[in-house]
Short mmCIF file of C-alpha atoms and ligand atoms in Angstrom, two decimals:
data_model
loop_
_atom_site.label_atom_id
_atom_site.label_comp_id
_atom_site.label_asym_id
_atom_site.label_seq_id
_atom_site.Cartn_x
_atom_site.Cartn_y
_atom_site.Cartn_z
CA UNK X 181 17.75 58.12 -41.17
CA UNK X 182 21.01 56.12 -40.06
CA UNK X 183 23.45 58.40 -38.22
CA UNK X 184 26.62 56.60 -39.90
CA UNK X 185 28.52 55.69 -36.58
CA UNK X 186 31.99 54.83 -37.18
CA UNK X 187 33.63 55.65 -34.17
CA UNK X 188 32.02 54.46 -30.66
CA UNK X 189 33.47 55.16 -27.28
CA UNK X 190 33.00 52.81 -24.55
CA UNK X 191 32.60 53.86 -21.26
CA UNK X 192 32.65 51.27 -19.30
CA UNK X 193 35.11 48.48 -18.44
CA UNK X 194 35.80 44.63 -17.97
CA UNK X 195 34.07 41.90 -19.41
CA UNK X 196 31.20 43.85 -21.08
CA UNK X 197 33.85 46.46 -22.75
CA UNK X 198 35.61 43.54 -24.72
CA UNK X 199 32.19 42.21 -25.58
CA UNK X 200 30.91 45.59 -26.68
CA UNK X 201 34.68 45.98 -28.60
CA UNK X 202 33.67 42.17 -30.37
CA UNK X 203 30.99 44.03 -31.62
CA UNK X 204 32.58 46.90 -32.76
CA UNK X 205 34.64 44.62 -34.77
CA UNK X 206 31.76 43.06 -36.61
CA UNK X 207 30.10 46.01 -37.60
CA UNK X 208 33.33 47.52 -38.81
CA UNK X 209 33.17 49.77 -35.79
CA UNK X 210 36.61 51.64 -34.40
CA UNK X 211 36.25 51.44 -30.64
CA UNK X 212 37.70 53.93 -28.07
CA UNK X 213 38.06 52.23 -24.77
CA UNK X 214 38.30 54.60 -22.07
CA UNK X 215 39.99 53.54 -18.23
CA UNK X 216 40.80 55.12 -15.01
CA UNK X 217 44.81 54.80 -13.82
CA UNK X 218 43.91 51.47 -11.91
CA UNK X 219 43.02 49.75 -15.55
CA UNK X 220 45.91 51.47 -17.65
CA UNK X 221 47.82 48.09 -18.16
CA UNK X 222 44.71 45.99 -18.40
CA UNK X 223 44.33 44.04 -21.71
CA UNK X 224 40.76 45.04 -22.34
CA UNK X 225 42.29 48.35 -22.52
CA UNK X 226 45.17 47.62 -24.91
CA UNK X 227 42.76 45.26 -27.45
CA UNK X 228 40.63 48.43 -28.68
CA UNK X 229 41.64 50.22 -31.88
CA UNK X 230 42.22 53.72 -29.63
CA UNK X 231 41.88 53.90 -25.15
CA UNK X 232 42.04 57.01 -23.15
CA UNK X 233 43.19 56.99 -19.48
CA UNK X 234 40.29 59.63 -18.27
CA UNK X 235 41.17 59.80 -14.47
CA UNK X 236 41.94 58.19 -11.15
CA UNK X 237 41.34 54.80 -9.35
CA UNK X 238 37.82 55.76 -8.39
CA UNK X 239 34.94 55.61 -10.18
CA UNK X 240 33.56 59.13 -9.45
CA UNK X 241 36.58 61.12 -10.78
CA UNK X 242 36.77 58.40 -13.89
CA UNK X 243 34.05 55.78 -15.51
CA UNK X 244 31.20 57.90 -13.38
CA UNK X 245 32.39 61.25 -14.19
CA UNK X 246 30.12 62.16 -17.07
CA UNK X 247 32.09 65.29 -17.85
CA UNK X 248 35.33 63.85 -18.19
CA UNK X 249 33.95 61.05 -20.80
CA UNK X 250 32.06 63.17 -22.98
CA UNK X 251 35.28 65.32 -23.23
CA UNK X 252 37.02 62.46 -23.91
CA UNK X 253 34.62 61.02 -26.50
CA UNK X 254 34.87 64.60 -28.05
CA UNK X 255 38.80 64.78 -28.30
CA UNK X 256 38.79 61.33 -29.97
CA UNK X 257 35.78 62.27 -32.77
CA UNK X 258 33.74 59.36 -31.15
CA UNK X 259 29.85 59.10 -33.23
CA UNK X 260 28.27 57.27 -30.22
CA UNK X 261 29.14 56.02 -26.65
CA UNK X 262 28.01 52.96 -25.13
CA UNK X 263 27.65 52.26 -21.72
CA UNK X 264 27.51 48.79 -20.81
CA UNK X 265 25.75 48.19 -17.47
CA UNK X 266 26.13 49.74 -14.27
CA UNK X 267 27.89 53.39 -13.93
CA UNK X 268 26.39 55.49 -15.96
CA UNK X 269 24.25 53.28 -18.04
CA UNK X 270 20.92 53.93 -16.61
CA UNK X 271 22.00 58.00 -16.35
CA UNK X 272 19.70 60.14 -17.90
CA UNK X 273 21.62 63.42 -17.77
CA UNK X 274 24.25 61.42 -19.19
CA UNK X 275 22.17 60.41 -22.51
CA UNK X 276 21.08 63.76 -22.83
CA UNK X 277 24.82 65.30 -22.36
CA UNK X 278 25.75 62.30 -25.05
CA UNK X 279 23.30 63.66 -27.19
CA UNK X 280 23.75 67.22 -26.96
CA UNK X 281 27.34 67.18 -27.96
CA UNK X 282 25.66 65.33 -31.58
CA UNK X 283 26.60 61.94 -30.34
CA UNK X 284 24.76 58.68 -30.31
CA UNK X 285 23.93 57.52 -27.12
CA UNK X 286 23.71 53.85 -27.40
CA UNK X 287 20.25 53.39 -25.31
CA UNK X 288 17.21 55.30 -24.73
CA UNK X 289 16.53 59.09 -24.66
CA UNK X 290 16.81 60.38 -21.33
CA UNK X 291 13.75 61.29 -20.31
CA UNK X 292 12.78 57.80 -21.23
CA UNK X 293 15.63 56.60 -18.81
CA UNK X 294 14.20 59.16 -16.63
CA UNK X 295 11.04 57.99 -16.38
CA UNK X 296 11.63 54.36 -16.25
CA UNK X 297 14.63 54.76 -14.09
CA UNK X 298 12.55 56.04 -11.55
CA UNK X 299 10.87 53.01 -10.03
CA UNK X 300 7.83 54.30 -8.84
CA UNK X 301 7.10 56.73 -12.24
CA UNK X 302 8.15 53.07 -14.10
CA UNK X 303 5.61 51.45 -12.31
CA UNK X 304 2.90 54.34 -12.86
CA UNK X 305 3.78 53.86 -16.64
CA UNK X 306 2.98 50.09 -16.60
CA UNK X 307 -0.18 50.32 -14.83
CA UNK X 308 -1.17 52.92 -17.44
CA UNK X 309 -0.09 50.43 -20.12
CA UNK X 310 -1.79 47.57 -18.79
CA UNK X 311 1.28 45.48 -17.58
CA UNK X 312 -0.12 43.54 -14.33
CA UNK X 313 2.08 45.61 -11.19
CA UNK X 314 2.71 43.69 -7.35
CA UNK X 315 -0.21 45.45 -5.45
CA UNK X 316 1.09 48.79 -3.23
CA UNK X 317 1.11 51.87 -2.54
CA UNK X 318 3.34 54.65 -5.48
CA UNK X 319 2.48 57.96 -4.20
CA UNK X 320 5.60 59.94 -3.32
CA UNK X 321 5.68 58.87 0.05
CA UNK X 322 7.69 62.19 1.15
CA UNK X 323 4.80 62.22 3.88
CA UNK X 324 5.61 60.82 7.03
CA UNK X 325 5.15 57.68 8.74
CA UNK X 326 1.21 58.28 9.97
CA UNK X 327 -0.21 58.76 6.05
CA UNK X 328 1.69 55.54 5.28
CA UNK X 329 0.76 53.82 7.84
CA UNK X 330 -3.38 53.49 6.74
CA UNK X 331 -1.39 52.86 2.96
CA UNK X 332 0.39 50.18 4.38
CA UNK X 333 -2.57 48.03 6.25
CA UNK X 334 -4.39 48.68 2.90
CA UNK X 335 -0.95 46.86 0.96
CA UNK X 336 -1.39 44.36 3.80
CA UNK X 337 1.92 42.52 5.81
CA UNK X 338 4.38 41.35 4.88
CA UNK X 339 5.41 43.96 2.53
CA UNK X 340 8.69 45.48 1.15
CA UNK X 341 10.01 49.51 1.35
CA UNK X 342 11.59 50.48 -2.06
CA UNK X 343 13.66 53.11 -2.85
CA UNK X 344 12.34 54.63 -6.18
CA UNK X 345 15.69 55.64 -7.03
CA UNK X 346 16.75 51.84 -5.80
CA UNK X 347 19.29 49.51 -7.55
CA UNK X 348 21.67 46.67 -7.83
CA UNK X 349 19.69 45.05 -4.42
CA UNK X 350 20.44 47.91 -2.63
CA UNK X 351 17.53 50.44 -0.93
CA UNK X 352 15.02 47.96 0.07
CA UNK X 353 13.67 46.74 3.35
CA UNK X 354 10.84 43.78 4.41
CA UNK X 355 8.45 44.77 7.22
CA UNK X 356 6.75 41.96 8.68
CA UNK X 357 4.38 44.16 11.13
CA UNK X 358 2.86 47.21 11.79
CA UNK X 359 5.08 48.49 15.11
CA UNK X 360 8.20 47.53 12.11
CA UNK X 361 6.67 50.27 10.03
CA UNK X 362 7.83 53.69 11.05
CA UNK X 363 11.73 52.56 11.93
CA UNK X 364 11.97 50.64 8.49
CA UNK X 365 10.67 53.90 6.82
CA UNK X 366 12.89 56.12 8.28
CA UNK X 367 16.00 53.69 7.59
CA UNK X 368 15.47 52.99 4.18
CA UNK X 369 14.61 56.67 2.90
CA UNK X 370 17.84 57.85 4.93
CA UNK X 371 20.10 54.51 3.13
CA UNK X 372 18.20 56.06 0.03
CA UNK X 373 19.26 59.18 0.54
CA UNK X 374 22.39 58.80 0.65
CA UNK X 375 22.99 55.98 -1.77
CA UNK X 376 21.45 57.50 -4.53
CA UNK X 377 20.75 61.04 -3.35
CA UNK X 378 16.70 60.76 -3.64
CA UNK X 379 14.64 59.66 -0.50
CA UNK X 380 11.06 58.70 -2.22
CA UNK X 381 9.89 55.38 -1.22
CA UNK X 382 6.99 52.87 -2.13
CA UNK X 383 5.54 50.28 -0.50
CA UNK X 384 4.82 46.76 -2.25
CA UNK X 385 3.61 43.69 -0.91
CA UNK X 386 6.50 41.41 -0.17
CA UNK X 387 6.18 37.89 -2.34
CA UNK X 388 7.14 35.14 -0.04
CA UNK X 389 7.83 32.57 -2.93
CA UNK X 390 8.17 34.00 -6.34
CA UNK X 391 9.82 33.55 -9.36
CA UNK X 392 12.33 36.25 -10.82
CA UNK X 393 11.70 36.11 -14.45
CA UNK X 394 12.74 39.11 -17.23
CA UNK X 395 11.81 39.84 -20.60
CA UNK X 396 14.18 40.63 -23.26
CA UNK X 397 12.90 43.42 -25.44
CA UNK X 398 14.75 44.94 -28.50
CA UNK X 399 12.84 48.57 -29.88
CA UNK X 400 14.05 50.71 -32.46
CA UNK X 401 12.63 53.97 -31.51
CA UNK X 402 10.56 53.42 -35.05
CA UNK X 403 7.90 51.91 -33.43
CA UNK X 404 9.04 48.52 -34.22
CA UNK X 405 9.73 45.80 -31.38
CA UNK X 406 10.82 42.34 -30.86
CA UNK X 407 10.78 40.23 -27.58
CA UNK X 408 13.60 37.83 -27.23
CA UNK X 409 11.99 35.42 -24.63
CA UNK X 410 12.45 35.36 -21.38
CA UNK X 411 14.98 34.69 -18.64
CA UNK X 412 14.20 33.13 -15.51
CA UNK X 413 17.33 34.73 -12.67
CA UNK X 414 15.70 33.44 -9.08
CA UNK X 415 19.00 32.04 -8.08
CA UNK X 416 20.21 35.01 -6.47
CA UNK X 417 21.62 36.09 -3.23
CA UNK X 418 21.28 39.71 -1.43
CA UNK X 419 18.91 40.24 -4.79
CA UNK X 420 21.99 39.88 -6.34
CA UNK X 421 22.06 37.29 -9.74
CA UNK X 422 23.92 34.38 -9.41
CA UNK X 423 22.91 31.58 -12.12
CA UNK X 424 20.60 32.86 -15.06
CA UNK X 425 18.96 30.62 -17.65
CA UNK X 426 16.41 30.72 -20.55
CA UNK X 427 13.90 29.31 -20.75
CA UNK X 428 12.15 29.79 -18.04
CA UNK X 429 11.52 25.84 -16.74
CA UNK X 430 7.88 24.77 -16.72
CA UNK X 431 6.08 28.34 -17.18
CA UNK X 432 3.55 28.24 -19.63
CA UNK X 433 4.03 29.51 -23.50
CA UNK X 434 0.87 31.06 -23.78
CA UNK X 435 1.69 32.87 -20.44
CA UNK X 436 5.04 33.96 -21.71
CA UNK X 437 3.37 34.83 -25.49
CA UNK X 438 0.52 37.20 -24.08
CA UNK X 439 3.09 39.40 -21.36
CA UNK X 440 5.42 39.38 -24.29
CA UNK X 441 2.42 41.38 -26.18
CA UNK X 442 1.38 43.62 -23.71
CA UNK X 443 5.40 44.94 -23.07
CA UNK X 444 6.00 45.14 -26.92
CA UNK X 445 2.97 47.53 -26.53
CA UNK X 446 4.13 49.24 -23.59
CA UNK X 447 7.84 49.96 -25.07
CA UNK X 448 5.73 51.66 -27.98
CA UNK X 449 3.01 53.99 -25.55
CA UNK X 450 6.80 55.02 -23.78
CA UNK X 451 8.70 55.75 -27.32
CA UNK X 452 11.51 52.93 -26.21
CA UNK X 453 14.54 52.67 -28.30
CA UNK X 454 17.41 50.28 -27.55
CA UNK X 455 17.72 47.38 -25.71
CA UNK X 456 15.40 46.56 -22.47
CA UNK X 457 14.37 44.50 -19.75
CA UNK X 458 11.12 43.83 -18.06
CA UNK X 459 11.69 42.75 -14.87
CA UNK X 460 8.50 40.60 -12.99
CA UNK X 461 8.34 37.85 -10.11
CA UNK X 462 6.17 35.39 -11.31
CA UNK X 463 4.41 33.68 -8.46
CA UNK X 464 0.70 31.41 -8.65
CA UNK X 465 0.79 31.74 -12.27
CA UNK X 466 1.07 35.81 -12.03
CA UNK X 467 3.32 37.72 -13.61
CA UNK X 468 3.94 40.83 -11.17
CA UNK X 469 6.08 43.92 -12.70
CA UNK X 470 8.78 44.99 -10.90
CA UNK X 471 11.16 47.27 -12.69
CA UNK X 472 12.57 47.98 -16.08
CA UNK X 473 16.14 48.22 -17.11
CA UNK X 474 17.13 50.22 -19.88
CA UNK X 475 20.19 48.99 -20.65
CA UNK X 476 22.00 45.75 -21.47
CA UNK X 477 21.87 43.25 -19.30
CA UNK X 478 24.85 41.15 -17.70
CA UNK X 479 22.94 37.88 -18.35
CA UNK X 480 22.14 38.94 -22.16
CA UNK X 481 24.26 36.06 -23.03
CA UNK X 482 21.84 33.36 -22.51
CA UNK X 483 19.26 34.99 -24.73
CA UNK X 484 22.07 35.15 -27.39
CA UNK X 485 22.33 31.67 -27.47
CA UNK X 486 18.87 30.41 -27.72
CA UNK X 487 18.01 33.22 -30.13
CA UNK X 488 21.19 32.77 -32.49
CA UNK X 489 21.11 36.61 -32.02
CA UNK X 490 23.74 39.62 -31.55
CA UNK X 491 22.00 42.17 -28.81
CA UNK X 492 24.92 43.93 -28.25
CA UNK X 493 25.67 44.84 -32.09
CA UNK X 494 22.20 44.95 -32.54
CA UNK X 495 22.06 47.72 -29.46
CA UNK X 496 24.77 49.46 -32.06
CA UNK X 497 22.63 49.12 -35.27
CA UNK X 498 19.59 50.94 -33.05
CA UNK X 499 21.45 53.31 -32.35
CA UNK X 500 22.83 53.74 -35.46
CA UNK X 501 19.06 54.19 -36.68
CA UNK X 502 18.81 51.01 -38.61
CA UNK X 503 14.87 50.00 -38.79
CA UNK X 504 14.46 46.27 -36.76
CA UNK X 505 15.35 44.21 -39.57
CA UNK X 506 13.56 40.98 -37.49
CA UNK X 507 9.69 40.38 -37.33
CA UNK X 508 8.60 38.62 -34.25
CA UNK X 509 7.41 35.90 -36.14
CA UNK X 510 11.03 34.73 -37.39
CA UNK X 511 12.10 34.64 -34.20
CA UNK X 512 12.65 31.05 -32.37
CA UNK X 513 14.54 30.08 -29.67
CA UNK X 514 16.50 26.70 -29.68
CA UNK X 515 17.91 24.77 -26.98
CA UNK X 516 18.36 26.02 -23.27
CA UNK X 517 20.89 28.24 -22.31
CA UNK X 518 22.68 28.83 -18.34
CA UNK X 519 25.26 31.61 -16.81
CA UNK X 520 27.29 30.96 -13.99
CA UNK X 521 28.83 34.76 -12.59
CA UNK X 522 32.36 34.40 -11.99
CA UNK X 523 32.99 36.48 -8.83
CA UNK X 524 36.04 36.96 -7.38
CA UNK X 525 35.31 36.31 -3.75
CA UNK X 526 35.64 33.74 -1.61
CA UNK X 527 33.25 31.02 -2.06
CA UNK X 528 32.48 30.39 1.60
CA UNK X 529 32.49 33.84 3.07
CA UNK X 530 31.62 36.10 -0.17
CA UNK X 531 34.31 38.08 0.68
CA UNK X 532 35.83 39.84 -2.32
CA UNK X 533 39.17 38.68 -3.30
CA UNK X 534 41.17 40.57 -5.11
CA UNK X 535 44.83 40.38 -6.41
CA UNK X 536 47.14 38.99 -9.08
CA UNK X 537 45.44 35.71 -11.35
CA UNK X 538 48.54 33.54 -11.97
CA UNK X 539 46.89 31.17 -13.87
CA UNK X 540 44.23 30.94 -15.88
CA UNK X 541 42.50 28.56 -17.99
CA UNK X 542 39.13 28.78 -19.87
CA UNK X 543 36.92 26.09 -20.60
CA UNK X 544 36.20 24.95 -24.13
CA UNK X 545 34.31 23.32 -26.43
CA UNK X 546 30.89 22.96 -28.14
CA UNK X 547 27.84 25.03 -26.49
CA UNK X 548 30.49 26.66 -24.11
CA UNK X 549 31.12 30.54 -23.71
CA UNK X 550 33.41 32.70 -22.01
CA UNK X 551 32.79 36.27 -21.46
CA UNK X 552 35.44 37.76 -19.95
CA UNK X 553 38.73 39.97 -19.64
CA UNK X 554 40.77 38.34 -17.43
CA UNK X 555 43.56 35.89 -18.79
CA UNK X 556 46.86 34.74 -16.60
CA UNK X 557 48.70 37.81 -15.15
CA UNK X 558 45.49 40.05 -14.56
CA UNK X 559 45.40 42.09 -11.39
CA UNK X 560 41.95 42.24 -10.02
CA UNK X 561 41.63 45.60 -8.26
CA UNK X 562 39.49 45.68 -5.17
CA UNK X 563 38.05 49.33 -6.47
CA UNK X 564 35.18 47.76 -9.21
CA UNK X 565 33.18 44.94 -8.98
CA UNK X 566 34.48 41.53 -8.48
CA UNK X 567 32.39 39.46 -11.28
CA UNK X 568 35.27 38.52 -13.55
CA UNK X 569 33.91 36.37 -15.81
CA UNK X 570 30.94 34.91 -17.26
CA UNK X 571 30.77 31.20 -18.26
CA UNK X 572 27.60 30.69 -20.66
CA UNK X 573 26.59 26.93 -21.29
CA UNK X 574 24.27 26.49 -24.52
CA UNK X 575 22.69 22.63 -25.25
CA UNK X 576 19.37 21.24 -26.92
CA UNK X 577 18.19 20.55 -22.90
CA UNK X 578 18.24 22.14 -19.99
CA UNK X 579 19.75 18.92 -18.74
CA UNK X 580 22.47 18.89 -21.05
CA UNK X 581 22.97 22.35 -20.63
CA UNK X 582 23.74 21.88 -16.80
CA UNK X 583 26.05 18.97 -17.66
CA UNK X 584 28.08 20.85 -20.02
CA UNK X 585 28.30 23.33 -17.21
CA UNK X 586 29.97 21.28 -14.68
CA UNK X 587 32.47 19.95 -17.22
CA UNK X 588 32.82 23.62 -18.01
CA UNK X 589 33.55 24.50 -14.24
CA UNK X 590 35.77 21.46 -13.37
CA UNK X 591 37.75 22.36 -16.83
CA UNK X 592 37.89 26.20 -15.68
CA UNK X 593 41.55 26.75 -13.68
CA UNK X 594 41.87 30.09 -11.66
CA UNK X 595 45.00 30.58 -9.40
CA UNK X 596 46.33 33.64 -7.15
CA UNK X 597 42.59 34.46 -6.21
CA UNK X 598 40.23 32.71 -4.74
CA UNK X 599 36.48 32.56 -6.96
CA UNK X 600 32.69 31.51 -6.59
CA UNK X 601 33.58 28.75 -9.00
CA UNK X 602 33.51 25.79 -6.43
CA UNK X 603 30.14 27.23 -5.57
CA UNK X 604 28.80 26.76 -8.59
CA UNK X 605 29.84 23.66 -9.28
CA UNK X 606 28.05 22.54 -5.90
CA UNK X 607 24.80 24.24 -6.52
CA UNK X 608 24.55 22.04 -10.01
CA UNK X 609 24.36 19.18 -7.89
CA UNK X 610 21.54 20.24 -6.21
CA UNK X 611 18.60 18.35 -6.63
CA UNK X 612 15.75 21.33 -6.39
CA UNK X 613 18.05 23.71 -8.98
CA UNK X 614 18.66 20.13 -10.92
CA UNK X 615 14.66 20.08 -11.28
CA UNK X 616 14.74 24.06 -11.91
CA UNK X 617 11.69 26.29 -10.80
CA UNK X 618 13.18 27.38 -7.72
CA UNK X 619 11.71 30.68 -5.66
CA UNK X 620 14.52 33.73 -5.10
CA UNK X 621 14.83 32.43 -1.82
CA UNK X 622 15.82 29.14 -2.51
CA UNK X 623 19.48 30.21 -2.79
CA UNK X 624 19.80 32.09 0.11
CA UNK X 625 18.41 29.25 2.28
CA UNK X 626 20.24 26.47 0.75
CA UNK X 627 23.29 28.68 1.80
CA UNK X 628 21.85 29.06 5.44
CA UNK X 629 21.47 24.99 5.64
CA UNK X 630 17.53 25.74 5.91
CA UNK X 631 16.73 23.57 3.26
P1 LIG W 290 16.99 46.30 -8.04
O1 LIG W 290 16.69 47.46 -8.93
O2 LIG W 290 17.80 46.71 -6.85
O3 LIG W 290 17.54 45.12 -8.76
P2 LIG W 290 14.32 45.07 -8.02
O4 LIG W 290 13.08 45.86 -7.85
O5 LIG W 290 14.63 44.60 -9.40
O6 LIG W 290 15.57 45.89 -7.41
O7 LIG W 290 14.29 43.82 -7.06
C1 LIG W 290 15.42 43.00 -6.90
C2 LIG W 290 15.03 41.70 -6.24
O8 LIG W 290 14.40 41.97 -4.96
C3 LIG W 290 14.01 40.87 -6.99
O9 LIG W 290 14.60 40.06 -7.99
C4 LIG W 290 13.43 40.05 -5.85
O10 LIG W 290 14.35 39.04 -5.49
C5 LIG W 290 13.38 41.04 -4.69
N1 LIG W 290 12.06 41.74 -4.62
C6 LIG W 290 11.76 42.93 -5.17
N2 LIG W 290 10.46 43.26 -4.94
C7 LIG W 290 9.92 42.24 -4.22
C8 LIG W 290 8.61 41.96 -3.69
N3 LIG W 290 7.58 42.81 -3.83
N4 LIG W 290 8.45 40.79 -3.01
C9 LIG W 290 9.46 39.92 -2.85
N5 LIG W 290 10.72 40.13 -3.33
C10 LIG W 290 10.96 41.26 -4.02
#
């Protein structure tokens, strides 16, 4: 039963709207590009077929008011909406409010989102479906510091506080003793609170040197799914991703082959549909679940490459209600792929850097991609997020791969704003990230000098 989408709003912005408008464009697609006031002139605005200026500067009267876009998706006869990553892309009431005006959300249901958006109901899901968890403690821990405290000698020290409601890095706190306990509780339900306007935490024993490595799963919501591999992002910073790459270096296929089972099954006990990610550290050989996202991902690129495969128009044929039209078996990845996130910050002090790009050049050239929606005159606004681009290197090694990188970054020209760009190109040099296999900490104290 294909729902015959010809119109698709996107409601989102930057690089991942022009990549979702690419799309668009191959599927014979007419795409609506919504902005706020701060993005009117923007050129990822101007290069859809139809864009709607929904509201103000900020994100809560514009690209997070869910009201406003479904309105707005209504008044321009959109079939579906899309929502990239980040705002309202993991949002159940926004897939259901998407669906209950006879739209196409592209994604899951919500009360899929709903359940797997929640971390600790996620996590509760995976155990029942077999998927190996990090030992700790998911009751709703609404109950105060003295019944956690037994919990968390059981979970042992050290051992992280997570805010079921947690994202992008944020809502989580290491406690390295007992007397740490009852303070760290308290601060991280209140930062919970008011971050995402749910307290519940869980405790989980803190990893001292894992692995972050993802799963890319596609399901149709027809009981078919495919796993596209996996992606190993440990180079990150605040738990934020800096450098992603697939494969992931030296972890074992049969490893890889038998958690790529055991999710396809899992997507089907939870009735998945859409694109997904599996997130697990991977430390001693064990894979570890720690959350899923139900969405696209911003490193999806990487898997693109080595899989010769379209996620994002294959997100829109999903949604459409196209049957997978790929067996796992025909599916095999070539090469090794790397991302380098583009921030615009300074590369010494992080701090963002916003402004007016007067001049702008993009690498080129054979296994090199550029996802992005800046070009020479673009004013970066300090009100979003300061990734503004995405350079994607694609070569038969991971070797090669890094070298086409650097050329990549030494060929890439950014002036008027300062970027992480110079960082990059130092961290390639690195012997340790040259060797690959590094533990998420690596980054983080390479940057402190501890290494
Ligand atoms: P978010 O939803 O905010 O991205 P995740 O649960 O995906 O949160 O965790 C983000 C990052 O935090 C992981 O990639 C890892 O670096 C770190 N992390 C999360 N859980 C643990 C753990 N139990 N032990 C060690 N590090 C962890």
């Amino acid at each position: 039963m294909t729902r015959n989408i010809k119109k698709l709003l996107i409601a989102n912005r930057g690089e991942i709207a022009v990549r979702i408008q690419r799309a668009c464009r191959k599927l014979g697609i007419q795409s609506i590009q919504i902005c706020s006031q701060a993005d009117r002139d923007a050129p990822f605005v101007a290069s859809a077929d139809e864009n709607l200026c929904i509201g103000p500067a900020s994100a809560g009267q514009s690209y997070l008011d869910i009201h406003r876009i479904v309105a707005a998706a209504r008044l321009c006869n959109a079939d579906a909406v899309h929502p990239g990553y980040g705002f309202l892309s993991e949002n159940a009431e926004f897939s259901d409010a998407v669906e209950a005006a006879g739209m196409a959300f592209v994604g899951p249901t919500g009360d899929v989102i709903r359940k797997m958006g929640d971390k600790i109901s996620a996590k509760k899901a995976m155990l029942t479906a077999g998927v190996p968890c990090i030992p700790g403690y998911e009751g709703h821990a609404t109950s105060n510091t003295d019944t956690l405290a037994p919990e968390a000698e059981k979970v042992g020290y050290p051992l992280i506080i997570k805010a079921a409601a947690g994202g992008g890095g944020r809502g989580m706190r290491v406690v390295h003793e007992a007397q740490e306990l009852g303070t760290a509780l308290a601060q991280t339900r209140e930062e919970a609170r008011l971050a995402f306007g749910n307290p519940s935490v869980y405790l989980e024993r803190y990893l001292e040197h894992p692995r972050h490595v993802e799963l890319q799963i596609l399901a149709d919501g027809q009981g078919n799914v495919i796993v596209l591999g996996e992606r190993d992002c440990s180079l990150q910073r605040r738990h934020q991703k800096i450098i992603e790459e697939a494969p992931a270096p030296g972890i074992p296929r049969d490893k890889i082959d038998a958690l790529s089972k055991t999710c396809s099954t899992a997507c089907r006990a939870i009735g998945y549909r859409g694109a997904g990610t599996f997130e697990f550290l991977y430390e001693d050989g064990i894979f570890s679940f720690i959350e899923m996202n139900t969405r696209i991902q911003v490193e999806h690129p990487v898997t693109e490459e080595i899989y010769g495969f379209d996620l994002v128009a294959a997100q829109l044929r999903v949604a459409n209600g196209e049957q997978l039209w790929v067996t796992q078996d025909e599916l095999a990845p070539r090469g090794h792929a790397l991302e380098c996130r583009i921030n615009a910050e300074d590369p010494g002090t992080f701090m963002p850097s916003p402004g007016t790009i007067t001049k702008w050049i993009e690498p080129t050239g054979e296994g090199v991609r550029v996802e992005t929606h800046c070009c020479t005159g673009s004013v970066i606004s300090a009100h979003y997020d300061s990734m503004i681009a995405k350079i994607i290197c694609h070569a038969d090694t991971r070797i090669e791969a890094i070298d086409r990188m650097k050329a990549a970054l030494d060929a890439f020209t950014v002036e008027g704003i300062a970027t992480n760009a110079p960082l990059h190109r130092r961290l390639l040099d690195d012997p340790v990230i040259s060797k690959g296999g590094m533990d998420i900490h690596y980054l983080e104290a390479k940057l402190e000098g501890r290494t």
